[in-house]
mmCIF file of C-alpha atoms and ligand atoms in Angstrom:
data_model
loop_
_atom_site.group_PDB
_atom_site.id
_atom_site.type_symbol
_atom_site.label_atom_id
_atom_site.label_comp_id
_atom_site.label_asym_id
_atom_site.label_seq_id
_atom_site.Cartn_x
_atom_site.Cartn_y
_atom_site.Cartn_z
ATOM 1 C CA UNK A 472 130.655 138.990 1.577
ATOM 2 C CA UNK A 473 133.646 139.994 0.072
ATOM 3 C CA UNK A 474 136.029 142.320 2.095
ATOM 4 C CA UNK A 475 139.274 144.827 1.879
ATOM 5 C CA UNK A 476 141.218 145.482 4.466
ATOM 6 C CA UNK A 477 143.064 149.071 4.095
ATOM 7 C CA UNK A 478 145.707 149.586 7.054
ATOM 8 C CA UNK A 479 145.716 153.372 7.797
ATOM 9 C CA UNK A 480 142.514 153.991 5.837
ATOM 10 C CA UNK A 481 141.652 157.088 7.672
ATOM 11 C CA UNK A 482 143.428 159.723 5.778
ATOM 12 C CA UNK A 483 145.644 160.474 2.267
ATOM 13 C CA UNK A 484 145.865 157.514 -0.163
ATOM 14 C CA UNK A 485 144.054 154.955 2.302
ATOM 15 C CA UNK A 486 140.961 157.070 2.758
ATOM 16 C CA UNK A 487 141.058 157.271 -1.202
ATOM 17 C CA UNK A 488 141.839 153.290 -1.576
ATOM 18 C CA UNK A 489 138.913 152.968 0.696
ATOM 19 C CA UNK A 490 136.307 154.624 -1.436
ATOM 20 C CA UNK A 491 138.003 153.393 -4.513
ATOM 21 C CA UNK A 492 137.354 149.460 -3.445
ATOM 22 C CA UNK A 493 134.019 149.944 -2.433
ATOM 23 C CA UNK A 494 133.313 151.377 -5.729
ATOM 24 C CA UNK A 495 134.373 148.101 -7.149
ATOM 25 C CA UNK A 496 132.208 146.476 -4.743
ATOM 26 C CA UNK A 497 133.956 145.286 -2.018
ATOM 27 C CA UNK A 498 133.085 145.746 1.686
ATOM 28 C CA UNK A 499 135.542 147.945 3.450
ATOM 29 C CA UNK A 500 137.520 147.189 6.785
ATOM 30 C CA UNK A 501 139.217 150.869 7.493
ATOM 31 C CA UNK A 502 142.015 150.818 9.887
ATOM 32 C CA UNK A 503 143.548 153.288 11.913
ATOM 33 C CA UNK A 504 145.490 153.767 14.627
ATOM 34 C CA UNK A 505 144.162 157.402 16.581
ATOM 35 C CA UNK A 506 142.219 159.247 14.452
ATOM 36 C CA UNK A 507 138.890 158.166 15.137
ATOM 37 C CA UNK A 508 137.175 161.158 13.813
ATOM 38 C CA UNK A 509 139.194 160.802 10.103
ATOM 39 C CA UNK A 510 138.165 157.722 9.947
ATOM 40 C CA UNK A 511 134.532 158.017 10.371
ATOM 41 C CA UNK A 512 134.856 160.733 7.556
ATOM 42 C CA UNK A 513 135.866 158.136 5.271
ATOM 43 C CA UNK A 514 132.982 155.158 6.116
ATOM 44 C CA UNK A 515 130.703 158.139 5.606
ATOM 45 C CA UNK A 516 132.458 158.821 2.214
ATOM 46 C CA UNK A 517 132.248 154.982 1.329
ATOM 47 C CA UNK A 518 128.417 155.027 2.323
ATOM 48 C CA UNK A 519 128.735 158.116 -0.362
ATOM 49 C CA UNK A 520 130.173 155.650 -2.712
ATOM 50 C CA UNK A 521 127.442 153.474 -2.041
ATOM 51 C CA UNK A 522 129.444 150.981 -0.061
ATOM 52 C CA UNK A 523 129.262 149.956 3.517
ATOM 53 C CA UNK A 524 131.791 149.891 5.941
ATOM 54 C CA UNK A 525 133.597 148.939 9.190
ATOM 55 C CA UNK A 526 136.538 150.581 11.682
ATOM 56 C CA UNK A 527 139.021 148.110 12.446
ATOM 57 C CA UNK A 528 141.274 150.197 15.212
ATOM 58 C CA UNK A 529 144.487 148.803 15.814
ATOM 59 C CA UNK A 530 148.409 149.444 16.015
ATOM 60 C CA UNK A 531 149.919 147.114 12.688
ATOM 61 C CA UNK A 532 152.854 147.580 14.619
ATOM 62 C CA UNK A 533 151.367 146.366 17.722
ATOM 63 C CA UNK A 534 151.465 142.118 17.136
ATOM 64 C CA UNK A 535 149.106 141.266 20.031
ATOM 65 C CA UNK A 536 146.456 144.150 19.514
ATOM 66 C CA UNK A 537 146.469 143.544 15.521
ATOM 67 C CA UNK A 538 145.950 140.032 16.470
ATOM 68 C CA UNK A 539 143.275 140.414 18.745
ATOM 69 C CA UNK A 540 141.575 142.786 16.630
ATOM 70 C CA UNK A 541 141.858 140.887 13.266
ATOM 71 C CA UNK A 542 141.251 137.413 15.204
ATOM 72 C CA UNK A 543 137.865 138.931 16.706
ATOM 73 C CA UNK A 544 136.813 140.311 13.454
ATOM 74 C CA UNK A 545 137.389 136.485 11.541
ATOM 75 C CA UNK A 546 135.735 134.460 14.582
ATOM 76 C CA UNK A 547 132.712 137.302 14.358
ATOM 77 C CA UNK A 548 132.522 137.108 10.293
ATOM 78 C CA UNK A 549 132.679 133.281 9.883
ATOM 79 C CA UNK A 550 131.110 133.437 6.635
ATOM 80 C CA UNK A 551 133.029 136.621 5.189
ATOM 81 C CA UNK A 552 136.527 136.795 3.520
ATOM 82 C CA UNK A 553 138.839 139.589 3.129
ATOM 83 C CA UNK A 554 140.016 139.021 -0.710
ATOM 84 C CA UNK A 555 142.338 142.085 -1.056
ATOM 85 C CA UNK A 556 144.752 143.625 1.383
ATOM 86 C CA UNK A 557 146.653 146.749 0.960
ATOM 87 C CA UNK A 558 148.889 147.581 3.599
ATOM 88 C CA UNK A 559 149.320 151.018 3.479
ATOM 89 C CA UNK A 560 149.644 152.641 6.940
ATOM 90 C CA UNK A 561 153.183 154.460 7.261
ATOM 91 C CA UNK A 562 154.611 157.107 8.637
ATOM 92 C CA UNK A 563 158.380 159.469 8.330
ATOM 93 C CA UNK A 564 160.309 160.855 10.686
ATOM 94 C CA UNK A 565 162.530 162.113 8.744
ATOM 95 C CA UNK A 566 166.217 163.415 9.318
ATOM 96 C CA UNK A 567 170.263 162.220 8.570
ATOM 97 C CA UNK A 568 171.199 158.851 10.440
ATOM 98 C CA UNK A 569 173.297 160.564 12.435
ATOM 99 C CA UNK A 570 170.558 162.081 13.945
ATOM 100 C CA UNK A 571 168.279 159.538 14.043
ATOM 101 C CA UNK A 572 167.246 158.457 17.915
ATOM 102 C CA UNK A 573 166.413 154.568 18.370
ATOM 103 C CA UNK A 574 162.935 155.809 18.598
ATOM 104 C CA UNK A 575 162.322 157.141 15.188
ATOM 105 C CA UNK A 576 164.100 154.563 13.643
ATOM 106 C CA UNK A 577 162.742 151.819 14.890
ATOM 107 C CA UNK A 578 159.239 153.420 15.005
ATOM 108 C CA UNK A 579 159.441 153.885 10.825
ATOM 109 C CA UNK A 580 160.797 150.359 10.121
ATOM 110 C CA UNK A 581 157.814 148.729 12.604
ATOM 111 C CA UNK A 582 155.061 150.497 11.272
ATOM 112 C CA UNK A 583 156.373 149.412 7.595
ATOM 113 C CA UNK A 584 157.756 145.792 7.941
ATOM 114 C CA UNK A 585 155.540 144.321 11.151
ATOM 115 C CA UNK A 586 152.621 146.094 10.336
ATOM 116 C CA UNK A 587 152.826 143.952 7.215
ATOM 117 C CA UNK A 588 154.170 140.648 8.714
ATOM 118 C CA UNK A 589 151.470 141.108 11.575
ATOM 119 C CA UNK A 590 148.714 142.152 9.009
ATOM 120 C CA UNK A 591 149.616 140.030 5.889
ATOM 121 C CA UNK A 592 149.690 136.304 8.105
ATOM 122 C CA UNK A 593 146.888 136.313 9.917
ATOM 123 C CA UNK A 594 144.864 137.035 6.411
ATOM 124 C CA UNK A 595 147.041 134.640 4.344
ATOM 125 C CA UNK A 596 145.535 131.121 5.965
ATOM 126 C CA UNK A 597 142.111 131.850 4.496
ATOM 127 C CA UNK A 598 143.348 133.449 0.620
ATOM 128 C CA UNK A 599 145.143 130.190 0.711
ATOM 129 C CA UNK A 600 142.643 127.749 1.419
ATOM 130 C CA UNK A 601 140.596 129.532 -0.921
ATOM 131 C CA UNK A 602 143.015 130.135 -3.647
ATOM 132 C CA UNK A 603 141.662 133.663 -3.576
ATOM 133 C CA UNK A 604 143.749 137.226 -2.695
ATOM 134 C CA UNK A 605 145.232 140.218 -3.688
ATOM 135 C CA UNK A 606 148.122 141.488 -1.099
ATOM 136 C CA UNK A 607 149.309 145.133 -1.995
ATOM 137 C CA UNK A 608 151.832 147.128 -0.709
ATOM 138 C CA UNK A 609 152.097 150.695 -0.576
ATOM 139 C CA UNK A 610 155.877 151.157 -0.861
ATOM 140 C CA UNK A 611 157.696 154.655 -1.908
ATOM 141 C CA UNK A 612 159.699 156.028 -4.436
ATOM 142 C CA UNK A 613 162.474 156.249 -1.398
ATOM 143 C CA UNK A 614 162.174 152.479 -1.040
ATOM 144 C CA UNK A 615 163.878 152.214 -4.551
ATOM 145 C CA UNK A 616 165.776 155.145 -5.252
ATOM 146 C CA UNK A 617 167.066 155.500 -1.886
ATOM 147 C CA UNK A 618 166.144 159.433 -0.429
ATOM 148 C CA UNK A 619 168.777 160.920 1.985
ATOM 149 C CA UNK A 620 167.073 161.717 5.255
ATOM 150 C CA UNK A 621 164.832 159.245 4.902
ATOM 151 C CA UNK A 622 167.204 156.281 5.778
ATOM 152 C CA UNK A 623 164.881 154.690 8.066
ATOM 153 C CA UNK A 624 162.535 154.903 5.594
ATOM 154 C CA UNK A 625 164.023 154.376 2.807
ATOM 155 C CA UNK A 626 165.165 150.972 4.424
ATOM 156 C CA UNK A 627 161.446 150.020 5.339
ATOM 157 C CA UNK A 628 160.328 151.000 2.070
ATOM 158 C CA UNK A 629 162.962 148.992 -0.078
ATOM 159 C CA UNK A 630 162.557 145.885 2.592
ATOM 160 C CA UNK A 631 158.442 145.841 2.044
ATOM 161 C CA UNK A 632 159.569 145.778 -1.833
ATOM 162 C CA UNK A 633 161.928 142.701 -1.077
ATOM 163 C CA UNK A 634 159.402 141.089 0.989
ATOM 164 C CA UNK A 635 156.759 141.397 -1.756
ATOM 165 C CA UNK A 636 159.048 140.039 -4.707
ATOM 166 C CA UNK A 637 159.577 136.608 -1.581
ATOM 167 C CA UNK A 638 155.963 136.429 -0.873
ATOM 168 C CA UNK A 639 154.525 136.731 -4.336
ATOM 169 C CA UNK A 640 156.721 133.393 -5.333
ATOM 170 C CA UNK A 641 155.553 131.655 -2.208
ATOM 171 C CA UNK A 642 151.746 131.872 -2.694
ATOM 172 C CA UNK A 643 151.296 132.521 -6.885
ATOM 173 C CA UNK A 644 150.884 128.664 -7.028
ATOM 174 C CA UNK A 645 147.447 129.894 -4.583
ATOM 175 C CA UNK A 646 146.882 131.983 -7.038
ATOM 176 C CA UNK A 647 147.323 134.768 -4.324
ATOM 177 C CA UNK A 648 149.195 137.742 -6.091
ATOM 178 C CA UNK A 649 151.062 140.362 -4.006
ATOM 179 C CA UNK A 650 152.292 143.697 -5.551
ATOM 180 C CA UNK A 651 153.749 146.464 -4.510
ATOM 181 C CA UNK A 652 153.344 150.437 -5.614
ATOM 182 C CA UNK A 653 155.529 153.200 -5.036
ATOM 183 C CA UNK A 654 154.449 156.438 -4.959
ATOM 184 C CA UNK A 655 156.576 159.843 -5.703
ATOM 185 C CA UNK A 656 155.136 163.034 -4.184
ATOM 186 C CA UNK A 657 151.371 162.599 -3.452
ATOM 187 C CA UNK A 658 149.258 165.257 -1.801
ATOM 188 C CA UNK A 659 148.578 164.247 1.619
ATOM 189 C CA UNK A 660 149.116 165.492 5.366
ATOM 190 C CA UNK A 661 152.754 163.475 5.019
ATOM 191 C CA UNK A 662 153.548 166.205 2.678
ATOM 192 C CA UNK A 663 152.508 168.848 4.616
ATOM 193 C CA UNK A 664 155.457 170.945 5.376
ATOM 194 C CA UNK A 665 157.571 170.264 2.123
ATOM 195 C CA UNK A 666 157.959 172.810 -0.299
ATOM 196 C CA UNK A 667 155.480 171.794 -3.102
ATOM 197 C CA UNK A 668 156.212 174.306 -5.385
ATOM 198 C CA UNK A 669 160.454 173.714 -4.982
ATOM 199 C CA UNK A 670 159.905 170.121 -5.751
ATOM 200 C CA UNK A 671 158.034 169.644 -8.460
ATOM 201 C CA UNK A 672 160.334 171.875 -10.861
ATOM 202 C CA UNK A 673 162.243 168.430 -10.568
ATOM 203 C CA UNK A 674 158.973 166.057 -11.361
ATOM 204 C CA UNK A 675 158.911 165.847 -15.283
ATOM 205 C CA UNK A 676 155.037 165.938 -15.242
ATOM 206 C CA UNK A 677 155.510 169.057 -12.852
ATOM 207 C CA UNK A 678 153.066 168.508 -10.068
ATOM 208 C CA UNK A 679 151.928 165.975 -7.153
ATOM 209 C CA UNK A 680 150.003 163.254 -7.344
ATOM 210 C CA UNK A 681 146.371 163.036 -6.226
ATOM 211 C CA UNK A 682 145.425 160.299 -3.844
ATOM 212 C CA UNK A 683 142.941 159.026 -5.970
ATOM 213 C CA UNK A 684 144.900 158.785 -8.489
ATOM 214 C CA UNK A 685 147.566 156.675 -6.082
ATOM 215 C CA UNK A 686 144.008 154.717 -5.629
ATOM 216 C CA UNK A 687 143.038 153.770 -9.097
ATOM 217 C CA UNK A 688 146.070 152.221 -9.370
ATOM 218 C CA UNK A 689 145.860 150.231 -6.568
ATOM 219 C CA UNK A 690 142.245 149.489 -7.525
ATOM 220 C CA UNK A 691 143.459 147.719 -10.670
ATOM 221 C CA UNK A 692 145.808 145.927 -9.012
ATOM 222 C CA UNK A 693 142.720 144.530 -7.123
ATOM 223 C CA UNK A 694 140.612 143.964 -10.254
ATOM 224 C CA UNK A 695 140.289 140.552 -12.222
ATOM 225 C CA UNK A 696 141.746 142.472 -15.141
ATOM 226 C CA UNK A 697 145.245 142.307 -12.868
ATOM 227 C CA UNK A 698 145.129 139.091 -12.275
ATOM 228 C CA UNK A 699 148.400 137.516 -13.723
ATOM 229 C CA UNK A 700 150.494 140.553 -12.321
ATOM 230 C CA UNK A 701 152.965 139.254 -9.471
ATOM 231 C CA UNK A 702 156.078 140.246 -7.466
ATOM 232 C CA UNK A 703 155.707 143.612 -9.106
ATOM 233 C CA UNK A 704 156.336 146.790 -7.343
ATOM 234 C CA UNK A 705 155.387 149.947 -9.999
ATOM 235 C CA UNK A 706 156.192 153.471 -9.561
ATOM 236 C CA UNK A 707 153.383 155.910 -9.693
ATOM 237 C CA UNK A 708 155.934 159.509 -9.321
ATOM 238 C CA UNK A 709 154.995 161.274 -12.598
ATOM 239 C CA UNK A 710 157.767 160.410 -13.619
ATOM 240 C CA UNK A 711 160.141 161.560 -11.108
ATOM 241 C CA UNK A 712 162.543 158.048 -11.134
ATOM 242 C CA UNK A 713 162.531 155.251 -12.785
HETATM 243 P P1 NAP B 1286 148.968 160.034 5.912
HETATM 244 O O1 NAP B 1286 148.033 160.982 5.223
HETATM 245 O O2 NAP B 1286 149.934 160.554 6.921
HETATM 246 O O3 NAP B 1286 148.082 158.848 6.552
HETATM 247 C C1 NAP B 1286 148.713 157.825 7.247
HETATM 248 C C2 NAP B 1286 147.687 156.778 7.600
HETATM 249 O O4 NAP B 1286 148.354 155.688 8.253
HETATM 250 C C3 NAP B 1286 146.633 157.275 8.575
HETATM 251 O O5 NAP B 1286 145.407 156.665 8.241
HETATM 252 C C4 NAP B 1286 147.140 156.759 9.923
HETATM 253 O O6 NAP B 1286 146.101 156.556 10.892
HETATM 254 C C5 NAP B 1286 147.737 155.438 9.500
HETATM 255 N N1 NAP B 1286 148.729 154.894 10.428
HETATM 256 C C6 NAP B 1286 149.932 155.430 10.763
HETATM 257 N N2 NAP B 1286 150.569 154.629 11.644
HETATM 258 C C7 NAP B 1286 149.748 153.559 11.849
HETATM 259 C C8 NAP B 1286 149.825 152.389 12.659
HETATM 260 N N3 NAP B 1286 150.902 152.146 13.440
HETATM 261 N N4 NAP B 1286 148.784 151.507 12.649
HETATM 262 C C9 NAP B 1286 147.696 151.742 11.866
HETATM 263 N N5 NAP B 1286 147.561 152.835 11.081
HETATM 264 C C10 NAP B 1286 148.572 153.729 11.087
HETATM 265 O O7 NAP B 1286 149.883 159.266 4.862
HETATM 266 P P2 NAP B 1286 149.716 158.997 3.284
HETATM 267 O O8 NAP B 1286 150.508 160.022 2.577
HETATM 268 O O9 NAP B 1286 148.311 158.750 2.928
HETATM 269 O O10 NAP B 1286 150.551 157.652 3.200
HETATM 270 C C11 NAP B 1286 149.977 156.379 3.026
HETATM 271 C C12 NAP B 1286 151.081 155.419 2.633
HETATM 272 O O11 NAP B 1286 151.676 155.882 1.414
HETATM 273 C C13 NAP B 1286 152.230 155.347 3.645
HETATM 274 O O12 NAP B 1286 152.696 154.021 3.741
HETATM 275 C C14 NAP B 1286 153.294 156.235 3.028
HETATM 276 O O13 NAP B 1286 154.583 155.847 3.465
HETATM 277 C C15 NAP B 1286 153.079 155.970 1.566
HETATM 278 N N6 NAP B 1286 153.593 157.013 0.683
HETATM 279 C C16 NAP B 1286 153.119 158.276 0.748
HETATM 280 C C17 NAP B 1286 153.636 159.243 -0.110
HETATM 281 C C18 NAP B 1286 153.171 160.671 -0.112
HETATM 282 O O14 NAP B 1286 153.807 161.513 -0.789
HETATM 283 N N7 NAP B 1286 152.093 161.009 0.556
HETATM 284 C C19 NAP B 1286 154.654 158.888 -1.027
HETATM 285 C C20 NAP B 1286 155.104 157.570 -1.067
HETATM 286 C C21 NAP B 1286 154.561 156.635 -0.220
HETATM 287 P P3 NAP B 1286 145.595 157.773 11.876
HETATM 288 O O15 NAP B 1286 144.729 158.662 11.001
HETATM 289 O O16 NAP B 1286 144.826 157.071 12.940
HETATM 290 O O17 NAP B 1286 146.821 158.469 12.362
#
């Protein structure tokens, strides 16, 4: 059986990647790291789609519990591969760097860049030996542009980008691809809070994104029709920056 793995797939653009991929047939593995309840909302929106589905709790940030977790799964599944990652779990805590505690820095540029280093190796081995994979990273429009009070995330953001570009030319000779996306202003509980209607004055196609919309995008990036797209990060922002 063919899998996908989609860190944070309990909520937002996950729980929309989620549905998306099983649409296009794979199996779904839908991580989390607290929201239990979210995240049975979504296998029972895959079994919707007329997929099936797993939860897969674990910390990316965590490297011995994502280990444990992802190492159990692979000794239990023997037979089944997980052909496309997206590493998508994130968070913000937002504010100037001159107010920014150890704590929320740090707890930003974990989630981001060893969520994906923990995630991303323990999956490589077998995409490698079977010269099989599609690695996707859900980066941000602050990751490229740069957003002030969003330092510590802007810095995650723009080093998952750099790690992508370094990873892509390591395993394309696999035939492994690894992309990144970066969305603008999409309509999930991260936004909650910000002043929608302010905001998108400034967006030139004058409203946020859907999540789904976040998700076909990634879904093609997971599609055979994708396949000779590497080291690529694309903006999906309506055309907020580019
Ligand atoms: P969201 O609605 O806040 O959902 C975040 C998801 O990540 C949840 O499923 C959450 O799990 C999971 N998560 C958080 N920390 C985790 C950890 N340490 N380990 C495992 N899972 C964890 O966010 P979203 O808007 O869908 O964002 C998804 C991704 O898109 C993030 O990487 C975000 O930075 C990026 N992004 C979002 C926007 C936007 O405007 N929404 C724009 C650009 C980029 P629980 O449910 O268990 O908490």
């Amino acid at each position: 059986m063919n899998y996908a793995l989609v860190t944070g797939g309990s909520r937002g653009i996950g729980r929309a990647v989620c549905v998306r991929l099983a649409s296009q047939g794979f199996a779904i593995l839908i991580n989390y790291v607290s929201n239990e309840q979210k995240a049975r909302e979504t296998a029972e929106l895959v079994a919707q789609a007329g997929g099936q589905a797993e939860l897969l709790k674990f910390d990316v940030a965590n490297a011995e519990e994502t280990a444990a977790v992802l190492g159990g799964w692979m000794q239990a599944h023997p037979d089944d591969f997980i052909e496309v990652l997206v590493n998508n779990a994130g968070i913000r805590r937002d504010g100037l760097l001159i107010w920014t505690e150890p704590e929320d820095w740090h707890k930003v540029v974990n989630t981001t860049l060893d969520g994906f280093y923990n995630v991303t190796r323990p999956l490589l081995q077998p995409m490698l030996l079977k010269k099989r994979g599609r690695i996707i990273n859900v980066a941000s429009l602050s990751g490229l542009k740069g957003m002030q009070g969003q330092t510590n995330y802007s810095a995650a953001k723009g080093g998952l980008i750099a790690a992508t570009k370094a990873l892509a030319q390591e395993v394309g000779r696999k035939k492994v691809t690894v992309n990144a996306i970066a969305p603008g202003f999409v309509k999930t509980d991260m936004v909650d809070g910000l002043d929608e209607a302010a905001l998108k004055k400034d967006i030139p196609l004058q409203r946020f994104g859907e999540p789904e919309e976040v998700a076909a995008l990634i879904g093609f990036l997971a599609s055979p029709d994708a396949a000779y797209i590497t080291g690529e990060c694309i903006s999906i922002n309506g055309g907020l920056y580019s």
